[in-house]
Coordinates of C-alpha atoms in Angstrom, one line a residue:
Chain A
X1 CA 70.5 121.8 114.3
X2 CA 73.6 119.4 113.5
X3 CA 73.5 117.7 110.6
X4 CA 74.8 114.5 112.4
X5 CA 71.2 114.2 113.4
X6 CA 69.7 114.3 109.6
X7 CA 69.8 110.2 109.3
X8 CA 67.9 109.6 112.2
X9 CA 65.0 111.9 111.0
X10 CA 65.2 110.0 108.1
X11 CA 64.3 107.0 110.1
X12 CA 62.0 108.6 112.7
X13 CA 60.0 109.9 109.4
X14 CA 60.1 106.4 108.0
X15 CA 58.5 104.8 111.2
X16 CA 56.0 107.7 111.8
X17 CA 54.9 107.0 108.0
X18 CA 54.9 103.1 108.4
X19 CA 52.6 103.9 111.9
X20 CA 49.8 105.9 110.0
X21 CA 49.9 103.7 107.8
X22 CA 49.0 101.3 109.6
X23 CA 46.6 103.4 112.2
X24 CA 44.4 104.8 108.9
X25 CA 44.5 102.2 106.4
X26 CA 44.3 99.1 108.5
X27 CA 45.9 96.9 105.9
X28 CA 45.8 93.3 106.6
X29 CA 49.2 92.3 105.7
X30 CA 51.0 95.4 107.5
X31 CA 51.7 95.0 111.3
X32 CA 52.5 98.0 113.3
X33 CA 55.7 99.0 113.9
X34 CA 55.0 98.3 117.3
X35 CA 53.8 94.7 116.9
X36 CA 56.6 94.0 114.8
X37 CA 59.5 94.7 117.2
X38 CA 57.6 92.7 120.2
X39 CA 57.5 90.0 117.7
X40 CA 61.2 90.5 116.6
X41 CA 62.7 91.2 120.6
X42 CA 59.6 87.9 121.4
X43 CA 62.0 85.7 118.6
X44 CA 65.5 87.0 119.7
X45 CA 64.4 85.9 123.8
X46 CA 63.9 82.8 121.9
X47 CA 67.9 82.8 120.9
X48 CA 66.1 81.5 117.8
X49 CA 66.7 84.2 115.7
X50 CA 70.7 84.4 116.8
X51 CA 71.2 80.7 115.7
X52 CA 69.0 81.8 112.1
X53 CA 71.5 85.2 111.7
X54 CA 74.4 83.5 112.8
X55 CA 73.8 80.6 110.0
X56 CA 73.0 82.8 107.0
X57 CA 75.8 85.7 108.1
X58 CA 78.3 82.4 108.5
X59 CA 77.1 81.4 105.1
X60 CA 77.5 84.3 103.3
X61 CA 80.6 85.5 104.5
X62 CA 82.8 82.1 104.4
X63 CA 81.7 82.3 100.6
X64 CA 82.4 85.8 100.3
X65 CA 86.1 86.0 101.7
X66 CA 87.2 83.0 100.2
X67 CA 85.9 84.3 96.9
X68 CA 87.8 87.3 97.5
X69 CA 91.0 85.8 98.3
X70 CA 90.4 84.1 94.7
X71 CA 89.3 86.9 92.8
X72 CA 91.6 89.3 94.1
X73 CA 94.8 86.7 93.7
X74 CA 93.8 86.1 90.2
X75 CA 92.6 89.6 89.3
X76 CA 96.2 91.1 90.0
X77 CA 97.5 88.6 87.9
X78 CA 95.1 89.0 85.0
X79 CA 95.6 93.0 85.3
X80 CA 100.0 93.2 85.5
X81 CA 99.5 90.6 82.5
X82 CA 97.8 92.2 79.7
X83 CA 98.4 88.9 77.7
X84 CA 96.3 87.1 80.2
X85 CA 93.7 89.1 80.3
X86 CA 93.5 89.1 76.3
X87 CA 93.4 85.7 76.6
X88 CA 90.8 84.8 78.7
X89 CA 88.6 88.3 78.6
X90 CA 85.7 86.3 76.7
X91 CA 85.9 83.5 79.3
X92 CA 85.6 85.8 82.3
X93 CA 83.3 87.9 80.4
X94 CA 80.5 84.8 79.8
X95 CA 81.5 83.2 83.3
X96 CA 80.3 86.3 85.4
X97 CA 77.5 86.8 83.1
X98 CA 76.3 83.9 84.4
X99 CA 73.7 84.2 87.4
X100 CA 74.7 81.8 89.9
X101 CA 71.2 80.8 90.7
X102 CA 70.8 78.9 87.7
X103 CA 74.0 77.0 88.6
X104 CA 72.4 75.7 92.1
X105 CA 71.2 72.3 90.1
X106 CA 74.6 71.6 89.1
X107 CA 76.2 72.4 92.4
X108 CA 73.6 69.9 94.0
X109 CA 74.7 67.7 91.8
X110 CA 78.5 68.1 92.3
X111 CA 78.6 68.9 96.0
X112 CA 75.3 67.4 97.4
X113 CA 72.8 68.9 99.8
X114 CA 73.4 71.7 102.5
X115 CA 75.9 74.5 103.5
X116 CA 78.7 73.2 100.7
X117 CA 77.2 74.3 97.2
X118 CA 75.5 77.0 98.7
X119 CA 79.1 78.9 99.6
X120 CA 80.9 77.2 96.8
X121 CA 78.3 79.3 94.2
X122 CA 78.5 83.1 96.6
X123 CA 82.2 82.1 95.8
X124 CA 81.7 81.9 92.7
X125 CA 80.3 84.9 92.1
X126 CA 82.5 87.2 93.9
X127 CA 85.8 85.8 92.8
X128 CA 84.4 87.3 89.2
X129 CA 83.3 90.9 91.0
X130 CA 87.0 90.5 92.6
X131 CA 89.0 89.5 89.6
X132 CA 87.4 92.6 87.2
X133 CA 87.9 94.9 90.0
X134 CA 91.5 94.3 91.3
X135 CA 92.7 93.4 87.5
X136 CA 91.4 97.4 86.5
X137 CA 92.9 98.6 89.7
X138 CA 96.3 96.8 88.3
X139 CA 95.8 98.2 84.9
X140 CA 95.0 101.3 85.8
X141 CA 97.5 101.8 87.9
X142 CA 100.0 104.9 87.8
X143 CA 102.9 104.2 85.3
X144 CA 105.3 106.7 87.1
X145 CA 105.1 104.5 90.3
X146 CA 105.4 101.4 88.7
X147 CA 108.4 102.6 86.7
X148 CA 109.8 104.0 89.9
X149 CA 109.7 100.4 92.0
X150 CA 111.0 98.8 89.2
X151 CA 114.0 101.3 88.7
X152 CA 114.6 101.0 92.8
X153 CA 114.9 97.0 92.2
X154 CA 111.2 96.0 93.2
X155 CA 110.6 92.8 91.5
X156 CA 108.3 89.6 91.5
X157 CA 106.7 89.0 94.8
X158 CA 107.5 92.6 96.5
X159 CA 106.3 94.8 93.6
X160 CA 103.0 92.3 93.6
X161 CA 102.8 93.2 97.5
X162 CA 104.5 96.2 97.5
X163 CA 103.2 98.2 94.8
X164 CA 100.7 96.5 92.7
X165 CA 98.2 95.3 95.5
X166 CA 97.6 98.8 97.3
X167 CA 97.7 100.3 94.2
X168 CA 94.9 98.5 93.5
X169 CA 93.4 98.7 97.0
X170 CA 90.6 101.5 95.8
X171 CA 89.4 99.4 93.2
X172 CA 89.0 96.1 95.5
X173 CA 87.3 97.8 97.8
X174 CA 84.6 98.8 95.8
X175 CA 84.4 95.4 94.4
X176 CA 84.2 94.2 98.4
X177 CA 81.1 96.7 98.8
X178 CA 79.1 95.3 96.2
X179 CA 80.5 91.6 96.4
X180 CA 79.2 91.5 100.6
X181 CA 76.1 92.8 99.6
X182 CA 75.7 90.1 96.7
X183 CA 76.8 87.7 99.1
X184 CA 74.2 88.5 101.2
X185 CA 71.6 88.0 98.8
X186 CA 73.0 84.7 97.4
X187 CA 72.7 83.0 100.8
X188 CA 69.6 84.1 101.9
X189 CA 67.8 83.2 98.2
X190 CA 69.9 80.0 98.5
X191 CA 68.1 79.4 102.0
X192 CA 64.7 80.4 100.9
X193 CA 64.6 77.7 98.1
X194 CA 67.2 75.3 98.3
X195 CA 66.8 72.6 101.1
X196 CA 67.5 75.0 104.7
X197 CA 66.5 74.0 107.7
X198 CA 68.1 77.7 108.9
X199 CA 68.6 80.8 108.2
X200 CA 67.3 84.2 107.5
X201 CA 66.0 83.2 104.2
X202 CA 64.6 80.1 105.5
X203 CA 62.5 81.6 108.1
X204 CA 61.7 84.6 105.4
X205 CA 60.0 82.0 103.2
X206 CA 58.3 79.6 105.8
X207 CA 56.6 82.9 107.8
X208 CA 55.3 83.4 104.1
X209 CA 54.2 80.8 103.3
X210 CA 52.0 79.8 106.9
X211 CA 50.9 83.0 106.9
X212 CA 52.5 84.8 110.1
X213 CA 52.5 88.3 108.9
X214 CA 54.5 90.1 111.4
X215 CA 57.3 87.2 112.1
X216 CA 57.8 87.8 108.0
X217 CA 58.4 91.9 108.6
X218 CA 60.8 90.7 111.5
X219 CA 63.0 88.7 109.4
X220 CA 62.5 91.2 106.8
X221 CA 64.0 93.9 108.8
X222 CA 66.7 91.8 110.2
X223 CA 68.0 90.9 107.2
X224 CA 68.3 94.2 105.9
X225 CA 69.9 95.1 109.0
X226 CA 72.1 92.4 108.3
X227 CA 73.1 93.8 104.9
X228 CA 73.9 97.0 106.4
X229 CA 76.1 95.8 108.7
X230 CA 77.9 94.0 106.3
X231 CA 78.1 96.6 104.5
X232 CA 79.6 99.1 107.3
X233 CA 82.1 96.5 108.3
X234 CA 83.9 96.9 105.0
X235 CA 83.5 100.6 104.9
X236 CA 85.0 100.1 108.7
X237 CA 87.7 98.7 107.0
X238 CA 88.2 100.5 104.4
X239 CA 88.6 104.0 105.7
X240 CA 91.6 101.9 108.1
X241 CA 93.4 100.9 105.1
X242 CA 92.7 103.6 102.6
X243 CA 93.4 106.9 105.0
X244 CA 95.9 107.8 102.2
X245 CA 93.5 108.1 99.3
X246 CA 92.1 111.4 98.4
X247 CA 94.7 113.4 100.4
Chain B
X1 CA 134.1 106.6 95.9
X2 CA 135.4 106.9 92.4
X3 CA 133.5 109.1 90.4
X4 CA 131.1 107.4 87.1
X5 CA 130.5 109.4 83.9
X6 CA 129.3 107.9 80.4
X7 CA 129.3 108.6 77.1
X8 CA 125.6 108.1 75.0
X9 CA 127.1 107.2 71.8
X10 CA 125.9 107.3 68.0
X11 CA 122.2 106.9 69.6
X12 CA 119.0 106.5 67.4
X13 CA 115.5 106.5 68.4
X14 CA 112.8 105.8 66.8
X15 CA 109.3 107.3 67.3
X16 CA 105.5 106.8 65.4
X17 CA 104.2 110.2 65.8
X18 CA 101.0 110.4 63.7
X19 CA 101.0 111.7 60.8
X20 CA 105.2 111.0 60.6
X21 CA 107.2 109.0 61.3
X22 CA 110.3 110.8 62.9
X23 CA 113.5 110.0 64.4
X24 CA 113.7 111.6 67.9
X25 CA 117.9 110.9 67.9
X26 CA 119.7 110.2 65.1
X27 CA 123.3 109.5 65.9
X28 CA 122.7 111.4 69.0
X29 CA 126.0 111.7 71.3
X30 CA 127.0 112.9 74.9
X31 CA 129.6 113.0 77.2
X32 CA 128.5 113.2 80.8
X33 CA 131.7 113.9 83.0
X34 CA 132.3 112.1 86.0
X35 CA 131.3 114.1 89.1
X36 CA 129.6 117.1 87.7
X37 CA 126.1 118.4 87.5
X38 CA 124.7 118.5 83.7
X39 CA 121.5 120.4 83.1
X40 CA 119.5 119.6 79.8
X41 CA 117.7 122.6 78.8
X42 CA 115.3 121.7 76.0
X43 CA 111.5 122.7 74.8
X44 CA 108.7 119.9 75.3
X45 CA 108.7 116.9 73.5
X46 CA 112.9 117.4 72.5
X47 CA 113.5 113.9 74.0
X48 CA 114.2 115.2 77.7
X49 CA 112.7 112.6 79.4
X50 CA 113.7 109.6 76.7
X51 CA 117.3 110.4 76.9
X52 CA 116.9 110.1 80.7
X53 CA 114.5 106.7 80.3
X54 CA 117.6 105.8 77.7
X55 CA 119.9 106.3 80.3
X56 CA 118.5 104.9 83.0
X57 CA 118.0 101.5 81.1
X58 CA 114.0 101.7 80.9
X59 CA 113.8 102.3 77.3
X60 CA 116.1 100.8 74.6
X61 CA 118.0 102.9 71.9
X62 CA 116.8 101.0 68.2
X63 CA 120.8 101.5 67.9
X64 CA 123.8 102.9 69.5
X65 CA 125.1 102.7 73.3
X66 CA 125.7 104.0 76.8
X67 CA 128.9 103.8 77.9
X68 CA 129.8 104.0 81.5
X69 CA 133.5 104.9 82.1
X70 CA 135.0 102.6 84.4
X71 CA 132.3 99.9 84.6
X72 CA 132.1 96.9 83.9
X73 CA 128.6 96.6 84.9
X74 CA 125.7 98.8 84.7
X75 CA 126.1 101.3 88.1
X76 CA 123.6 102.8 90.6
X77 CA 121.3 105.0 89.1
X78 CA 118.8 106.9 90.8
X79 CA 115.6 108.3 88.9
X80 CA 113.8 111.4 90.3
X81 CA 110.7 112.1 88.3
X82 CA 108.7 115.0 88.0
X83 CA 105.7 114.1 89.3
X84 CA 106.1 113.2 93.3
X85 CA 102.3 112.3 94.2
X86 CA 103.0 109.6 92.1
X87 CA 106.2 108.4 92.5
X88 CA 106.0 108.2 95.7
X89 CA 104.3 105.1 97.8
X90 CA 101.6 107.2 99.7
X91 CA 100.5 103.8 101.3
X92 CA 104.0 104.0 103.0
X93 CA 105.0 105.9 105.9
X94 CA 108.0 108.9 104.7
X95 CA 110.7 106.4 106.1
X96 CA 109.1 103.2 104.2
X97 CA 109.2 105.7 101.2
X98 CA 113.1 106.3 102.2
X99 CA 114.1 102.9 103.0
X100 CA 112.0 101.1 99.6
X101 CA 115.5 100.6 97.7
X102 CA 117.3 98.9 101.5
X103 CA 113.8 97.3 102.0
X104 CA 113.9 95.1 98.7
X105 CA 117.7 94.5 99.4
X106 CA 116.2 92.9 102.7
X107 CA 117.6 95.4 105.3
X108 CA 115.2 95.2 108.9
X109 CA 113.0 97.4 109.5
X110 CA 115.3 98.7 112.5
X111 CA 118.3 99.0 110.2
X112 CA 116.2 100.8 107.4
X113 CA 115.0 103.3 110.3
X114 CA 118.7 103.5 111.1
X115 CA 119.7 104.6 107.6
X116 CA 116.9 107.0 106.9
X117 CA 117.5 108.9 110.5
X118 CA 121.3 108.9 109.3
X119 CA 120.3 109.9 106.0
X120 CA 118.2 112.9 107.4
X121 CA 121.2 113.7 109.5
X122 CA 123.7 114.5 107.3
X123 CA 122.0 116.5 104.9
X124 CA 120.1 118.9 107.5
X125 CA 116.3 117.3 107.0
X126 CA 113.6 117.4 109.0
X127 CA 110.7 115.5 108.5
X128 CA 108.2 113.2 110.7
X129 CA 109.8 110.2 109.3
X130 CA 106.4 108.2 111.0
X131 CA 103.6 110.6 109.2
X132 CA 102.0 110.0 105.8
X133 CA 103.7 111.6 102.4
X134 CA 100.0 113.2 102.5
X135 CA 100.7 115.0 105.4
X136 CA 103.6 116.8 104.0
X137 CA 103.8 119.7 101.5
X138 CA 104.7 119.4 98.0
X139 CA 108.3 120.4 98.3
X140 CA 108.9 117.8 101.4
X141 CA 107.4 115.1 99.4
X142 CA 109.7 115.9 96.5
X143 CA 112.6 116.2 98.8
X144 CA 111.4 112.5 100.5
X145 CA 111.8 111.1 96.5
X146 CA 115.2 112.9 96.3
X147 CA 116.3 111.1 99.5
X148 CA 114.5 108.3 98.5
X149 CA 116.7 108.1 95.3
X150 CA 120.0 108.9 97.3
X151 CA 119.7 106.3 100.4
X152 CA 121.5 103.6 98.3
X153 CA 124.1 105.9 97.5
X154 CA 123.6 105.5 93.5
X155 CA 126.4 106.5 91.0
X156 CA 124.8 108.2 88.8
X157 CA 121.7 110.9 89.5
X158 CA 119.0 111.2 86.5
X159 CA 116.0 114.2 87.5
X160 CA 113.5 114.7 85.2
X161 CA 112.3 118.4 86.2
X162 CA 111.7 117.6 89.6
X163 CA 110.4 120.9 90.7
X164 CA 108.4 121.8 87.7
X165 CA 105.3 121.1 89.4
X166 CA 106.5 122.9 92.8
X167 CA 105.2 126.9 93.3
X168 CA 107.6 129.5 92.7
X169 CA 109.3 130.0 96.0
X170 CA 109.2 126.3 97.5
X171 CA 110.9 125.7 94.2
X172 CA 113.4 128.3 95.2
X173 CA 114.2 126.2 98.7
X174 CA 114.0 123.5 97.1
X175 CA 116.8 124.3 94.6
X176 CA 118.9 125.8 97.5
X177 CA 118.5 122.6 99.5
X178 CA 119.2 120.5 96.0
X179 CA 122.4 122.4 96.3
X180 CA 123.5 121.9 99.6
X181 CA 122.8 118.0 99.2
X182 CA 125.2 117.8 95.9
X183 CA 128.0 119.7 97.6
X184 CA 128.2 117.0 99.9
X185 CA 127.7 114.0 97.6
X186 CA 129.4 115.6 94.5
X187 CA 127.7 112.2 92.4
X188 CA 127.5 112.7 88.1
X189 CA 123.6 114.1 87.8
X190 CA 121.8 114.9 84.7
X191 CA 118.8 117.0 85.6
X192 CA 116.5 117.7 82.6
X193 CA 114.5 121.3 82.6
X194 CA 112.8 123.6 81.0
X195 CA 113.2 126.5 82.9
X196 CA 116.5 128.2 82.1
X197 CA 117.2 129.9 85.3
X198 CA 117.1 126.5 87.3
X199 CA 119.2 125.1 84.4
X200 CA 122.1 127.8 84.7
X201 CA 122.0 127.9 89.0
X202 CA 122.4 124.4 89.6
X203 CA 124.7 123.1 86.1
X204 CA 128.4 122.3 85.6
X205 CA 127.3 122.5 82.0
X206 CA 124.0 123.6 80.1
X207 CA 123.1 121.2 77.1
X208 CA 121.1 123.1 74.9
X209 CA 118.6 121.2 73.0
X210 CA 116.7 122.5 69.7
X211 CA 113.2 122.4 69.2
X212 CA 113.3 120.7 65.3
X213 CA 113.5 116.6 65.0
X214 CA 115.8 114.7 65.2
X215 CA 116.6 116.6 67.9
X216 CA 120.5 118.2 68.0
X217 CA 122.7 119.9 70.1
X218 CA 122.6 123.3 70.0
X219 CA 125.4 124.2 72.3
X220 CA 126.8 123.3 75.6
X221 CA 127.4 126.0 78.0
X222 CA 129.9 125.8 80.6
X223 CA 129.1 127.7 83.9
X224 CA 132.1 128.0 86.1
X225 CA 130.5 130.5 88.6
X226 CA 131.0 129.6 92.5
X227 CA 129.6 127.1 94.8
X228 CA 127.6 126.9 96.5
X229 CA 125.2 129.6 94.8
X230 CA 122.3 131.4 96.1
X231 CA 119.0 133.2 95.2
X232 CA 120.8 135.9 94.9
X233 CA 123.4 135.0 92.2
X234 CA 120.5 135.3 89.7
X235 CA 120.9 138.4 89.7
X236 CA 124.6 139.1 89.5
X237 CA 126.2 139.9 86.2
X238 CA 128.0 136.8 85.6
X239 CA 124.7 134.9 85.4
X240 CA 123.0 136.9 83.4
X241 CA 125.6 137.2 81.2
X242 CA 125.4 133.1 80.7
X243 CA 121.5 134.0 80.5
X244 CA 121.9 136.2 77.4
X245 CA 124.6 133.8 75.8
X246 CA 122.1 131.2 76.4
X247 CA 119.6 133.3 74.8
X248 CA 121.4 134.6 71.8
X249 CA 122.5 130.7 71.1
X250 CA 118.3 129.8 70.8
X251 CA 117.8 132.5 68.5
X252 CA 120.2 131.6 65.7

């Protein structure tokens, strides 16, 4: 049998587990697999559960490219400048050590209620994910091909974008992979606990907490669905702009 | 185009190798001739590759000079290295590999195409100027960093063993095709080896270097045998007689 099949045993196993479960056991806070996606296809008729993806996906990822345009901007920069790195290494070092949920208060604080200090903080904490990565990717880069831009007359701007930046390319987009996924969990924490009206996270925590079991699995499922998406989307692009690597 | 040689004069270079600390040059000097193909033949670790980094500008001599005759700035130079997976830009298509030197002078991308399909041209090439370096074999690639190198038409041609990491027979081609290229240019190269066959078939002159620190000349060969030669003028008498001079010279 073709192997192309294997991952969709995996997940015919995993439902045909999850349904005798359910069928011997009985447990009370377990809906059937069956219940769950009436319930789920019952909330997407609705078009409430587009408006609820479509807030915490625009939350997550308006925080997470702009902390990537950040990080990676300041990562090449801290990696082509060793000087700047040994500067600040402690700095970036106790800044990204920092979990950006206990900064939520002061965000509040600074940038009020809502959408703002939710994306400002899943900023935050990619632009550090970014800068480590794309500064080791700069630092780490091959000598010979630096040495051979430089002796061709690459300088400034066109050896940043030229040379340094794809160079670096494999080492961003590993920082991306684990930066959308944090993103992801940022927003929908945010949404559970911090004043949302809307959103995954939101609904999550209010199915909780009045009890309706199976709307909970629903979100539950969606938002791991969301996560892989995300996560496929930057393997999508990825395999576009890497093609070269490993050949 | 008038021909550029140089002189490396009186040149002194310092190196902290643990546990001494040794002089790699000391009042090292060379004349380079304009025009003509000079191999340096040296073991590992003689300096090859400094002299060439010396040369070229990247690495500073703690004293002595360069000279280039008949400059009065510094002149082309073109660096080939050794290892072409990574010197070249395998993010780049083979002509955006080509065309990197016109590109940063701010040629389009229509006249870069121009240049590389002219380039290709005139010295016999064939290559899918729109695939990936990946997609080529080692000996293309190392032929797109040797085009790469010549596109802006430099004055002077430094190659650090560029086929050392090539198998035996594409190095064969290659050499041939390194060959055919200079007859046509005829610009001053210094190719550094350590393989004395490719050091005698492609040189002008042989530089021999010794193995002890600071590192000395043992000799410089001349090798007047005809142009262009092939695979086959290995084996004719005249070169190995160069061969065993070469030989005899390492021994003593």
């Amino acid at each position: 049998m073709s192997k192309k099949l294997d991952p969709y045993i995996g997940l015919f196993l995993l439902l045909f587990l999850w349904y005798l479960t359910v069928n011997i056991w009985e447990p009370v806070f377990l809906p059937s697999p069956l219940e769950t996606f009436s319930k789920l296809l019952e909330l997407a008729k609705s078009g409430q559960l587009l408006k609820d993806v479509l807030a915490t996906t625009y939350g997550a990822l308006v925080g997470f490219l702009s902390g990537a345009l950040i990080g990676i901007f300041l990562g090449i920069i801290v990696g082509y400048f060793t000087r700047v790195y040994s500067t600040f290494s402690f700095v970036i070092d106790f800044f990204r050590s920092i979990p950006p949920i206990a900064l939520f208060p002061l965000a509040i604080i600074f940038l009020g209620i809502g959408l703002l200090p939710k994306i400002a903080l899943i900023a935050f904490a990619v632009t550090w994910v970014l800068l480590i990565n794309t500064a080791y990717g700069v630092l780490y880069s091959s000598a010979t091909r630096k040495k051979a831009a430089l002796l061709l007359g690459a300088k400034g701007r066109q050896l940043f974008a030229d040379v340094l930046f794809p160079e670096a390319l494999p080492q961003i987009y590993s920082g991306l992979r684990i930066a959308v996924s944090l993103s992801l969990i940022l927003m929908v924490t945010f949404e559970m606990f911090f004043g949302s009206t809307s959103g995954l996270g939101f609904r999550i925590y209010e199915s909780a907490l009045t009890y309706k079991i199976t709307e909970l699995y629903s979100y539950i499922f969606v938002t791991g669905f969301l996560g892989f998406a995300l996560n496929k989307a930057v393997v999508f692009f990825e395999k576009i702009n890497l093609h070269w690597l490993g050949n | 185009m008038e021909k550029i040689g140089l002189k490396i004069e009186k040149v002194n270079k310092f190196f902290r190798i643990v546990p001494a600390e040794k002089n790699l040059f000391e009042d090292f000097s060379l004349e380079v001739l304009p025009g003509e193909f000079l191999t340096i033949f040296g073991p590992n670790g003689s300096g090859k590759t400094t002299l060439l980094n010396i040369i070229s500008g990247l690495l500073a001599p703690d004293a002595g000079l360069v000279d280039f005759s008949n400059q009065k700035s510094k002149p082309k130079i073109s660096y080939i290295f050794q290892n072409y997976r990574e010197s070249l830009f395998p993010w780049m298509k083979i002509y955006e590999n080509i065309a990197y030197p016109l590109k940063i002078q701010g040629l389009s991308k229509k006249q870069r195409l121009a240049k590389v399909e002219e380039i290709c041209k005139r010295f016999a090439v064939d290559l899918d100027l729109e695939a990936y370096p990946y997609r080529l074999s080692g000996g293309q690639q190392q032929l797109v960093a040797i085009l790469r190198g010549l596109i802006d038409k430099p004055e002077i041609i430094l190659m650090d063993e560029p086929f050392a990491s090539l198998d035996y027979q594409t190095t064969l081609q290659s050499e041939q095709k390194l060959q055919e290229i200079w007859q046509e240019i005829r610009t001053t190269t210094i190719f550094v080896s350590h393989d004395l066959r490719e050091s005698i078939l492609l040189a002008d002159r042989i530089v021999l270097f010794g193995k002890n620190k600071p590192t000395k000349i043992i000799s410089i060969v001349d090798n007047k045998l005809t142009r262009p030669r092939k695979t086959t003028t290995i084996t004719s008498s005249k070169f190995i007689e160069i061969e065993k001079k070469i030989l005899k010279l390492l021994e003593d």
